[in-house]
Amino acid sequence: MARPAPDQVRRVAVIGTGLIGGAWAALFLSRGLEVSASDPGPNGEESLRAMIARGWPVLEKLGLAPGADPERFTFNADPVKAVQGCQFVQESAPEKEDVKAALVASLEAGLDPDIVIASSASALLPSKIQARCKHPERVIVGHPFNPPYLIPLVEVVGGAKTAPETLDWAASFYTHCGKRALKLKKEIAGFVANRLQGAVYREIINLARMDIASMADIDAAMSQGPGLRWAVMGPSLNFHLARRTGFWDFIDSFPNEFNTYDLADGKTVVDADTRKRMVDGVAEATGGRGNDALARERDKAIIDLIATLRGRDLPE
Ligand SMILES: NC(=O)c1ccc[n+]([C@@H]2O[C@H](COP(=O)([O-])OP(=O)(O)OC[C@H]3O[C@@H](n4cnc5c(N)ncnc54)[C@H](O)[C@@H]3O)[C@@H](O)[C@H]2O)c1
């Protein structure tokens, strides 16, 4: 079977149906795909059915594709049999290099060489996961955020032997499934999102160590402040809007201010190449929108967010 176009995939395999695999299965079913699942645990099939049932009301709210059916899955205890006839594989076994490398290599026996195998690994590098494969060029990491049926982000990461077209295909397949696929230019521990979470969380530990504020207040400093803005357009575009002149003005001044904070991560240095990459990248991210238009977009989305949260943790 040749690899179909990303929007022509009809049948996918989900190997390992714990928290993450079960949620992937629910997402793929909601997109009208047929799912072939496998897991060695006890009561695998019933437990998968329960997880799909848990995610389904959320998926109904997000919108189902034509043909979406929570029962359109089959279960096979043998993973090699489960992947047969599938046009994409999402592996979600435990985060152990040995387990994943052996499992992914074993799945090849049931697949044509060009069928993409994506691992949900959250920290293991794809170069390690593909190491024992006959066709490592079709192996990637497709790292979701829990639960994958709700949080749009999936990080698409290739190893040393991954073909660039595999990354393009996978990013487009995930996009077709309604995800926001972020393609890394190269592999790195923690990928992008967990590195960002790690940097913030190191500072939370630092603030707690110095007993600066309660844990609830440190959380609120994020969820009622930058978190609302970051949910809409991310840190760099927001800082672009924090200067009337533009992002270049921010990058030339604010990082020096960070250095007066004695942050958990030590000193921040912005060298010339990094500065250029950041300034050019933010200009590209504006998509030609001026600051007024961007600020209106930000404000409108935050009003919607605040309206949704009102009555829970915002004052009336
Ligand atoms: N939990 C999270 O928030 C999260 C988020 C993103 C990515 N991930 C990654 O997703 C993967 C799965 O994590 P999880 O949280 O679903 O774990 P989990 O423990 O809930 O599920 C793992 C499943 O894999 C099965 N399994 C065990 N050995 C297997 C094998 N050899 N072949 C196939 N299946 C096997 C287990 O029976 C279990 O059902 C890990 O790589 C993890 O790092 C987790």
mmCIF file of C-alpha atoms and ligand atoms in Angstrom:
data_model
loop_
_atom_site.group_PDB
_atom_site.id
_atom_site.type_symbol
_atom_site.label_atom_id
_atom_site.label_comp_id
_atom_site.label_asym_id
_atom_site.label_seq_id
_atom_site.Cartn_x
_atom_site.Cartn_y
_atom_site.Cartn_z
ATOM 1 C CA MET A 1 0.000 0.000 0.000
ATOM 2 C CA ALA A 2 1.442 3.346 -0.988
ATOM 3 C CA ARG A 3 1.277 6.190 1.496
ATOM 4 C CA PRO A 4 -1.977 8.021 0.698
ATOM 5 C CA ALA A 5 -2.303 11.806 0.589
ATOM 6 C CA PRO A 6 -2.733 13.042 4.190
ATOM 7 C CA ASP A 7 -6.399 13.902 3.625
ATOM 8 C CA GLN A 8 -7.091 10.469 2.091
ATOM 9 C CA VAL A 9 -6.148 8.432 5.181
ATOM 10 C CA ARG A 10 -9.084 6.217 6.221
ATOM 11 C CA ARG A 11 -7.658 3.694 8.687
ATOM 12 C CA VAL A 12 -5.104 4.357 11.424
ATOM 13 C CA ALA A 13 -3.487 2.241 14.139
ATOM 14 C CA VAL A 14 -3.193 3.292 17.772
ATOM 15 C CA ILE A 15 -0.623 1.118 19.554
ATOM 16 C CA GLY A 16 -0.713 1.446 23.337
ATOM 17 C CA THR A 17 -4.113 2.636 24.533
ATOM 18 C CA GLY A 18 -3.417 4.184 27.943
ATOM 19 C CA LEU A 19 -4.224 7.800 28.769
ATOM 20 C CA ILE A 20 -2.654 9.214 25.608
ATOM 21 C CA GLY A 21 -3.331 6.399 23.111
ATOM 22 C CA GLY A 22 -6.981 6.237 24.226
ATOM 23 C CA ALA A 23 -7.359 9.976 23.666
ATOM 24 C CA TRP A 24 -5.703 9.739 20.230
ATOM 25 C CA ALA A 25 -8.152 6.965 19.320
ATOM 26 C CA ALA A 26 -11.093 9.197 20.305
ATOM 27 C CA LEU A 27 -9.691 12.084 18.247
ATOM 28 C CA PHE A 28 -9.131 9.947 15.120
ATOM 29 C CA LEU A 29 -12.645 8.461 15.409
ATOM 30 C CA SER A 30 -14.078 11.986 15.691
ATOM 31 C CA ARG A 31 -12.391 12.819 12.382
ATOM 32 C CA GLY A 32 -14.313 10.003 10.699
ATOM 33 C CA LEU A 33 -11.356 7.593 10.619
ATOM 34 C CA GLU A 34 -11.407 3.892 11.395
ATOM 35 C CA VAL A 35 -9.108 2.920 14.287
ATOM 36 C CA SER A 36 -7.280 -0.356 14.787
ATOM 37 C CA ALA A 37 -5.994 -0.531 18.366
ATOM 38 C CA SER A 38 -3.662 -2.731 20.398
ATOM 39 C CA ASP A 39 -2.522 -2.834 24.026
ATOM 40 C CA PRO A 40 -1.054 -5.673 26.131
ATOM 41 C CA GLY A 41 -2.775 -4.573 29.364
ATOM 42 C CA PRO A 42 -5.707 -6.411 30.960
ATOM 43 C CA ASN A 43 -9.194 -5.320 29.782
ATOM 44 C CA GLY A 44 -7.583 -3.319 26.957
ATOM 45 C CA GLU A 45 -10.681 -3.218 24.792
ATOM 46 C CA GLU A 46 -13.157 -2.247 27.573
ATOM 47 C CA SER A 47 -10.790 0.332 28.960
ATOM 48 C CA LEU A 48 -10.373 1.866 25.469
ATOM 49 C CA ARG A 49 -14.154 1.940 24.983
ATOM 50 C CA ALA A 50 -14.512 3.779 28.332
ATOM 51 C CA MET A 51 -11.841 6.336 27.369
ATOM 52 C CA ILE A 52 -13.487 7.013 24.018
ATOM 53 C CA ALA A 53 -16.837 7.470 25.813
ATOM 54 C CA ARG A 54 -15.200 9.973 28.186
ATOM 55 C CA GLY A 55 -13.737 12.048 25.350
ATOM 56 C CA TRP A 56 -16.710 11.858 22.995
ATOM 57 C CA PRO A 57 -18.897 14.636 24.557
ATOM 58 C CA VAL A 58 -15.904 16.996 24.297
ATOM 59 C CA LEU A 59 -15.370 15.993 20.675
ATOM 60 C CA GLU A 60 -19.072 16.486 19.910
ATOM 61 C CA LYS A 61 -18.738 20.034 21.239
ATOM 62 C CA LEU A 62 -15.651 20.638 19.085
ATOM 63 C CA GLY A 63 -17.481 19.239 16.040
ATOM 64 C CA LEU A 64 -17.473 15.776 14.467
ATOM 65 C CA ALA A 65 -16.423 15.018 10.878
ATOM 66 C CA PRO A 66 -18.871 13.162 8.597
ATOM 67 C CA GLY A 67 -18.822 9.441 9.403
ATOM 68 C CA ALA A 68 -17.479 9.948 12.933
ATOM 69 C CA ASP A 69 -18.492 6.993 15.066
ATOM 70 C CA PRO A 70 -17.159 6.078 18.554
ATOM 71 C CA GLU A 71 -17.686 2.374 17.778
ATOM 72 C CA ARG A 72 -15.638 2.337 14.601
ATOM 73 C CA PHE A 73 -12.638 0.698 16.203
ATOM 74 C CA THR A 74 -11.283 -2.820 16.352
ATOM 75 C CA PHE A 75 -8.947 -4.252 18.953
ATOM 76 C CA ASN A 76 -6.218 -6.807 18.407
ATOM 77 C CA ALA A 77 -3.872 -7.939 21.182
ATOM 78 C CA ASP A 78 -1.146 -8.504 18.577
ATOM 79 C CA PRO A 79 0.266 -5.071 17.555
ATOM 80 C CA VAL A 80 1.710 -6.365 14.268
ATOM 81 C CA LYS A 81 -1.719 -7.658 13.235
ATOM 82 C CA ALA A 82 -3.322 -4.405 14.428
ATOM 83 C CA VAL A 83 -1.205 -2.232 12.103
ATOM 84 C CA GLN A 84 -1.919 -4.335 9.006
ATOM 85 C CA GLY A 85 -3.831 -2.352 6.394
ATOM 86 C CA CYS A 86 -3.362 0.914 8.324
ATOM 87 C CA GLN A 87 -2.213 4.098 6.611
ATOM 88 C CA PHE A 88 -0.738 5.754 9.713
ATOM 89 C CA VAL A 89 0.443 4.524 13.129
ATOM 90 C CA GLN A 90 0.415 6.448 16.410
ATOM 91 C CA GLU A 91 2.487 4.621 19.035
ATOM 92 C CA SER A 92 1.721 5.520 22.691
ATOM 93 C CA ALA A 93 3.486 2.827 24.750
ATOM 94 C CA PRO A 94 5.316 3.726 28.017
ATOM 95 C CA GLU A 95 8.133 6.281 27.864
ATOM 96 C CA LYS A 96 11.021 3.791 27.862
ATOM 97 C CA GLU A 97 13.619 3.851 25.125
ATOM 98 C CA ASP A 98 13.969 0.080 24.964
ATOM 99 C CA VAL A 99 10.212 -0.527 24.843
ATOM 100 C CA LYS A 100 9.550 2.063 22.157
ATOM 101 C CA ALA A 101 12.571 1.236 19.965
ATOM 102 C CA ALA A 102 11.723 -2.499 20.028
ATOM 103 C CA LEU A 103 7.995 -1.923 19.517
ATOM 104 C CA VAL A 104 8.359 0.506 16.602
ATOM 105 C CA ALA A 105 10.867 -1.812 14.861
ATOM 106 C CA SER A 106 8.537 -4.801 15.368
ATOM 107 C CA LEU A 107 5.567 -2.941 13.844
ATOM 108 C CA GLU A 108 7.441 -2.719 10.530
ATOM 109 C CA ALA A 109 6.629 -6.412 9.913
ATOM 110 C CA GLY A 110 2.967 -5.445 9.435
ATOM 111 C CA LEU A 111 3.497 -2.307 7.360
ATOM 112 C CA ASP A 112 4.605 -1.193 3.916
ATOM 113 C CA PRO A 113 7.877 0.768 4.115
ATOM 114 C CA ASP A 114 6.341 4.163 3.436
ATOM 115 C CA ILE A 115 3.623 4.124 6.116
ATOM 116 C CA VAL A 116 4.455 6.744 8.749
ATOM 117 C CA ILE A 117 4.956 5.659 12.359
ATOM 118 C CA ALA A 118 4.627 8.474 14.906
ATOM 119 C CA SER A 119 5.569 8.074 18.549
ATOM 120 C CA SER A 120 3.784 10.088 21.262
ATOM 121 C CA ALA A 121 7.098 10.235 23.202
ATOM 122 C CA SER A 122 7.303 13.279 25.450
ATOM 123 C CA ALA A 123 11.044 13.265 26.054
ATOM 124 C CA LEU A 124 12.733 10.486 24.063
ATOM 125 C CA LEU A 125 14.490 11.647 20.927
ATOM 126 C CA PRO A 126 13.239 10.248 17.612
ATOM 127 C CA SER A 127 16.816 9.210 16.670
ATOM 128 C CA LYS A 128 16.703 6.743 19.576
ATOM 129 C CA ILE A 129 13.200 5.488 18.746
ATOM 130 C CA GLN A 130 14.011 4.828 15.075
ATOM 131 C CA ALA A 131 17.425 3.254 15.808
ATOM 132 C CA ARG A 132 16.406 -0.397 15.254
ATOM 133 C CA CYS A 133 14.134 0.177 12.243
ATOM 134 C CA LYS A 134 14.715 -1.103 8.715
ATOM 135 C CA HIS A 135 12.986 2.031 7.433
ATOM 136 C CA PRO A 136 13.846 4.729 9.976
ATOM 137 C CA GLU A 137 13.040 7.419 7.398
ATOM 138 C CA ARG A 138 9.313 6.969 8.118
ATOM 139 C CA VAL A 139 9.609 7.327 11.916
ATOM 140 C CA ILE A 140 8.879 10.577 13.779
ATOM 141 C CA VAL A 141 7.783 11.795 17.168
ATOM 142 C CA GLY A 142 4.258 13.259 17.182
ATOM 143 C CA HIS A 143 4.184 14.678 20.706
ATOM 144 C CA PRO A 144 0.688 15.670 21.873
ATOM 145 C CA PHE A 145 -0.505 17.520 24.944
ATOM 146 C CA ASN A 146 -2.887 15.810 27.294
ATOM 147 C CA PRO A 147 -5.631 15.216 26.318
ATOM 148 C CA PRO A 148 -4.785 15.002 22.606
ATOM 149 C CA TYR A 149 -8.478 15.242 21.638
ATOM 150 C CA LEU A 150 -8.743 18.670 23.273
ATOM 151 C CA ILE A 151 -5.383 20.467 23.220
ATOM 152 C CA PRO A 152 -4.549 21.346 19.587
ATOM 153 C CA LEU A 153 -0.732 21.263 19.758
ATOM 154 C CA VAL A 154 1.269 18.356 18.366
ATOM 155 C CA GLU A 155 5.036 18.660 17.996
ATOM 156 C CA VAL A 156 6.341 16.891 14.900
ATOM 157 C CA VAL A 157 9.989 15.937 15.319
ATOM 158 C CA GLY A 158 12.333 13.968 13.079
ATOM 159 C CA GLY A 159 15.419 11.985 14.055
ATOM 160 C CA ALA A 160 18.769 11.841 12.268
ATOM 161 C CA LYS A 161 17.344 9.343 9.753
ATOM 162 C CA THR A 162 13.842 10.771 9.244
ATOM 163 C CA ALA A 163 13.101 11.889 5.679
ATOM 164 C CA PRO A 164 11.972 15.538 5.430
ATOM 165 C CA GLU A 165 8.905 14.445 3.422
ATOM 166 C CA THR A 166 7.815 12.226 6.344
ATOM 167 C CA LEU A 167 7.708 15.311 8.577
ATOM 168 C CA ASP A 168 5.750 17.278 5.954
ATOM 169 C CA TRP A 169 3.302 14.407 5.468
ATOM 170 C CA ALA A 170 2.754 13.937 9.216
ATOM 171 C CA ALA A 171 2.299 17.671 9.846
ATOM 172 C CA SER A 172 -0.299 17.808 7.106
ATOM 173 C CA PHE A 173 -2.066 14.663 8.341
ATOM 174 C CA TYR A 174 -2.303 16.068 11.897
ATOM 175 C CA THR A 175 -3.508 19.413 10.499
ATOM 176 C CA HIS A 176 -6.197 17.526 8.591
ATOM 177 C CA CYS A 177 -7.188 15.979 11.956
ATOM 178 C CA GLY A 178 -7.689 19.475 13.395
ATOM 179 C CA LYS A 179 -4.382 19.696 15.256
ATOM 180 C CA ARG A 180 -1.908 22.611 15.292
ATOM 181 C CA ALA A 181 1.186 20.798 14.046
ATOM 182 C CA LEU A 182 4.468 22.415 14.958
ATOM 183 C CA LYS A 183 7.395 21.080 12.949
ATOM 184 C CA LEU A 184 10.788 21.289 14.672
ATOM 185 C CA LYS A 185 13.803 22.026 12.454
ATOM 186 C CA LYS A 186 15.848 19.542 14.503
ATOM 187 C CA GLU A 187 15.428 17.277 17.516
ATOM 188 C CA ILE A 188 16.156 18.519 21.039
ATOM 189 C CA ALA A 189 15.346 17.167 24.511
ATOM 190 C CA GLY A 190 11.951 18.460 25.715
ATOM 191 C CA PHE A 191 11.110 19.597 22.166
ATOM 192 C CA VAL A 192 9.684 23.156 22.290
ATOM 193 C CA ALA A 193 6.632 23.165 24.531
ATOM 194 C CA ASN A 194 8.083 21.208 27.452
ATOM 195 C CA ARG A 195 11.218 23.368 27.357
ATOM 196 C CA LEU A 196 8.958 26.422 27.698
ATOM 197 C CA GLN A 197 6.994 24.770 30.514
ATOM 198 C CA GLY A 198 10.297 23.762 32.136
ATOM 199 C CA ALA A 199 11.690 27.311 32.064
ATOM 200 C CA VAL A 200 8.524 28.734 33.642
ATOM 201 C CA TYR A 201 8.315 25.962 36.204
ATOM 202 C CA ARG A 202 11.949 26.332 37.274
ATOM 203 C CA GLU A 203 11.129 29.931 38.122
ATOM 204 C CA ILE A 204 8.003 28.857 40.042
ATOM 205 C CA ILE A 205 10.222 26.598 42.161
ATOM 206 C CA ASN A 206 12.622 29.519 42.615
ATOM 207 C CA LEU A 207 9.799 31.834 43.793
ATOM 208 C CA ALA A 208 8.470 29.148 46.159
ATOM 209 C CA ARG A 209 11.980 28.588 47.550
ATOM 210 C CA MET A 210 12.249 32.317 48.344
ATOM 211 C CA ASP A 211 8.641 32.251 49.731
ATOM 212 C CA ILE A 212 7.612 35.283 47.639
ATOM 213 C CA ALA A 213 3.876 34.484 47.290
ATOM 214 C CA SER A 214 1.424 31.637 47.927
ATOM 215 C CA MET A 215 1.220 28.860 45.335
ATOM 216 C CA ALA A 216 -2.325 29.999 44.469
ATOM 217 C CA ASP A 217 -1.062 33.531 43.859
ATOM 218 C CA ILE A 218 1.886 32.333 41.771
ATOM 219 C CA ASP A 219 -0.595 30.343 39.656
ATOM 220 C CA ALA A 220 -2.884 33.391 39.391
ATOM 221 C CA ALA A 221 0.095 35.513 38.305
ATOM 222 C CA MET A 222 0.121 33.306 35.228
ATOM 223 C CA SER A 223 -3.549 32.413 34.669
ATOM 224 C CA GLN A 224 -4.904 35.935 35.291
ATOM 225 C CA GLY A 225 -1.993 37.759 33.659
ATOM 226 C CA PRO A 226 0.323 36.658 30.870
ATOM 227 C CA GLY A 227 -1.493 33.316 30.534
ATOM 228 C CA LEU A 228 -4.572 35.046 29.121
ATOM 229 C CA ARG A 229 -2.460 36.876 26.542
ATOM 230 C CA TRP A 230 -0.293 33.853 25.777
ATOM 231 C CA ALA A 231 -3.394 31.777 25.067
ATOM 232 C CA VAL A 232 -4.180 34.194 22.262
ATOM 233 C CA MET A 233 -0.907 34.964 20.512
ATOM 234 C CA GLY A 234 2.116 33.724 22.417
ATOM 235 C CA PRO A 235 4.920 35.606 24.182
ATOM 236 C CA SER A 236 6.783 37.118 21.205
ATOM 237 C CA LEU A 237 3.833 38.703 19.391
ATOM 238 C CA ASN A 238 2.609 39.996 22.757
ATOM 239 C CA PHE A 239 5.954 41.660 23.445
ATOM 240 C CA HIS A 240 5.843 43.054 19.906
ATOM 241 C CA LEU A 241 2.599 44.772 20.992
ATOM 242 C CA ALA A 242 4.185 45.940 24.238
ATOM 243 C CA ARG A 243 6.334 48.418 22.287
ATOM 244 C CA ARG A 244 4.896 51.092 20.015
ATOM 245 C CA THR A 245 8.018 50.828 17.899
ATOM 246 C CA GLY A 246 8.073 47.041 17.449
ATOM 247 C CA PHE A 247 9.702 43.837 18.572
ATOM 248 C CA TRP A 248 13.264 45.031 17.819
ATOM 249 C CA ASP A 249 12.895 47.647 20.551
ATOM 250 C CA PHE A 250 11.793 44.978 23.029
ATOM 251 C CA ILE A 251 14.600 42.562 22.194
ATOM 252 C CA ASP A 252 17.227 45.289 22.567
ATOM 253 C CA SER A 253 16.103 46.252 26.052
ATOM 254 C CA PHE A 254 13.956 43.779 27.976
ATOM 255 C CA PRO A 255 16.323 40.782 28.152
ATOM 256 C CA ASN A 256 18.770 43.073 29.972
ATOM 257 C CA GLU A 257 16.048 43.739 32.485
ATOM 258 C CA PHE A 258 15.594 39.955 32.959
ATOM 259 C CA ASN A 259 19.254 39.891 33.939
ATOM 260 C CA THR A 260 18.527 42.159 36.914
ATOM 261 C CA TYR A 261 15.970 39.614 38.252
ATOM 262 C CA ASP A 262 18.479 36.905 39.200
ATOM 263 C CA LEU A 263 16.318 34.299 37.405
ATOM 264 C CA ALA A 264 16.560 30.560 38.045
ATOM 265 C CA ASP A 265 18.056 30.102 34.574
ATOM 266 C CA GLY A 266 20.978 32.508 34.992
ATOM 267 C CA LYS A 267 22.001 35.170 32.497
ATOM 268 C CA THR A 268 20.293 35.652 29.135
ATOM 269 C CA VAL A 269 22.446 36.699 26.206
ATOM 270 C CA VAL A 270 20.966 37.743 22.849
ATOM 271 C CA ASP A 271 23.702 37.437 20.230
ATOM 272 C CA ALA A 272 23.443 39.083 16.808
ATOM 273 C CA ASP A 273 22.288 35.953 14.917
ATOM 274 C CA THR A 274 19.634 35.174 17.529
ATOM 275 C CA ARG A 275 18.428 38.783 17.506
ATOM 276 C CA LYS A 276 18.050 38.741 13.711
ATOM 277 C CA ARG A 277 16.247 35.362 13.743
ATOM 278 C CA MET A 278 13.829 36.638 16.399
ATOM 279 C CA VAL A 279 13.147 40.048 14.844
ATOM 280 C CA ASP A 280 12.617 38.561 11.343
ATOM 281 C CA GLY A 281 10.510 35.724 12.784
ATOM 282 C CA VAL A 282 8.188 38.048 14.695
ATOM 283 C CA ALA A 283 7.782 40.285 11.617
ATOM 284 C CA GLU A 284 6.773 37.158 9.684
ATOM 285 C CA ALA A 285 4.392 36.074 12.476
ATOM 286 C CA THR A 286 2.477 39.362 12.251
ATOM 287 C CA GLY A 287 1.393 38.206 8.772
ATOM 288 C CA GLY A 288 1.496 41.848 7.656
ATOM 289 C CA ARG A 289 -1.004 42.928 10.338
ATOM 290 C CA GLY A 290 -0.310 46.289 11.928
ATOM 291 C CA ASN A 291 -0.131 46.750 15.692
ATOM 292 C CA ASP A 292 -3.629 48.238 15.934
ATOM 293 C CA ALA A 293 -5.192 45.287 14.105
ATOM 294 C CA LEU A 294 -3.202 42.792 16.195
ATOM 295 C CA ALA A 295 -4.099 44.527 19.449
ATOM 296 C CA ARG A 296 -7.804 44.491 18.494
ATOM 297 C CA GLU A 297 -7.538 40.771 17.694
ATOM 298 C CA ARG A 298 -5.854 40.129 21.057
ATOM 299 C CA ASP A 299 -8.408 42.169 23.009
ATOM 300 C CA LYS A 300 -11.411 40.523 21.359
ATOM 301 C CA ALA A 301 -10.105 37.030 22.125
ATOM 302 C CA ILE A 302 -9.253 37.939 25.737
ATOM 303 C CA ILE A 303 -12.748 39.411 26.255
ATOM 304 C CA ASP A 304 -14.158 36.052 25.097
ATOM 305 C CA LEU A 305 -11.798 34.172 27.424
ATOM 306 C CA ILE A 306 -12.662 36.370 30.410
ATOM 307 C CA ALA A 307 -16.373 35.983 29.697
ATOM 308 C CA THR A 308 -15.904 32.196 29.703
ATOM 309 C CA LEU A 309 -13.951 32.258 32.964
ATOM 310 C CA ARG A 310 -16.190 34.801 34.740
ATOM 311 C CA GLY A 311 -17.990 33.245 37.655
ATOM 312 C CA ARG A 312 -15.205 30.712 38.143
ATOM 313 C CA ASP A 313 -11.967 32.406 39.174
ATOM 314 C CA LEU A 314 -12.430 36.007 38.032
ATOM 315 C CA PRO A 315 -14.383 38.512 40.130
ATOM 316 C CA GLU A 316 -17.865 39.343 38.753
HETATM 317 N N1 LIG B 1 0.428 11.544 30.115
HETATM 318 C C1 LIG B 1 0.741 12.644 29.486
HETATM 319 O O1 LIG B 1 0.382 13.773 29.894
HETATM 320 C C2 LIG B 1 1.511 12.573 28.188
HETATM 321 C C3 LIG B 1 1.504 13.683 27.337
HETATM 322 C C4 LIG B 1 2.182 13.593 26.106
HETATM 323 C C5 LIG B 1 2.860 12.422 25.756
HETATM 324 N N2 LIG B 1 2.858 11.357 26.613
HETATM 325 C C6 LIG B 1 3.569 10.146 26.206
HETATM 326 O O2 LIG B 1 2.610 9.212 25.707
HETATM 327 C C7 LIG B 1 3.106 7.875 25.915
HETATM 328 C C8 LIG B 1 2.065 7.074 26.678
HETATM 329 O O3 LIG B 1 1.860 7.695 27.929
HETATM 330 P P1 LIG B 1 0.516 7.493 28.782
HETATM 331 O O4 LIG B 1 0.447 8.650 29.726
HETATM 332 O O5 LIG B 1 -0.612 7.194 27.885
HETATM 333 O O6 LIG B 1 0.914 6.183 29.619
HETATM 334 P P2 LIG B 1 -0.079 5.052 30.152
HETATM 335 O O7 LIG B 1 0.683 4.316 31.180
HETATM 336 O O8 LIG B 1 -1.404 5.637 30.531
HETATM 337 O O9 LIG B 1 -0.309 4.107 28.881
HETATM 338 C C9 LIG B 1 0.687 3.304 28.321
HETATM 339 C C10 LIG B 1 -0.013 2.115 27.694
HETATM 340 O O10 LIG B 1 0.934 1.362 26.947
HETATM 341 C C11 LIG B 1 0.655 -0.025 27.154
HETATM 342 N N3 LIG B 1 1.869 -0.784 26.875
HETATM 343 C C12 LIG B 1 2.795 -1.282 27.753
HETATM 344 N N4 LIG B 1 3.756 -1.919 27.072
HETATM 345 C C13 LIG B 1 3.420 -1.853 25.747
HETATM 346 C C14 LIG B 1 3.989 -2.389 24.568
HETATM 347 N N5 LIG B 1 5.149 -3.069 24.578
HETATM 348 N N6 LIG B 1 3.357 -2.174 23.392
HETATM 349 C C15 LIG B 1 2.207 -1.455 23.334
HETATM 350 N N7 LIG B 1 1.617 -0.949 24.425
HETATM 351 C C16 LIG B 1 2.223 -1.132 25.616
HETATM 352 C C17 LIG B 1 0.169 -0.116 28.588
HETATM 353 O O11 LIG B 1 -0.602 -1.299 28.796
HETATM 354 C C18 LIG B 1 -0.641 1.161 28.715
HETATM 355 O O12 LIG B 1 -2.015 0.957 28.406
HETATM 356 C C19 LIG B 1 4.435 8.043 26.647
HETATM 357 O O13 LIG B 1 5.472 8.050 25.709
HETATM 358 C C20 LIG B 1 4.306 9.413 27.305
HETATM 359 O O14 LIG B 1 5.533 10.013 27.601
HETATM 360 C C21 LIG B 1 2.194 11.403 27.818
#
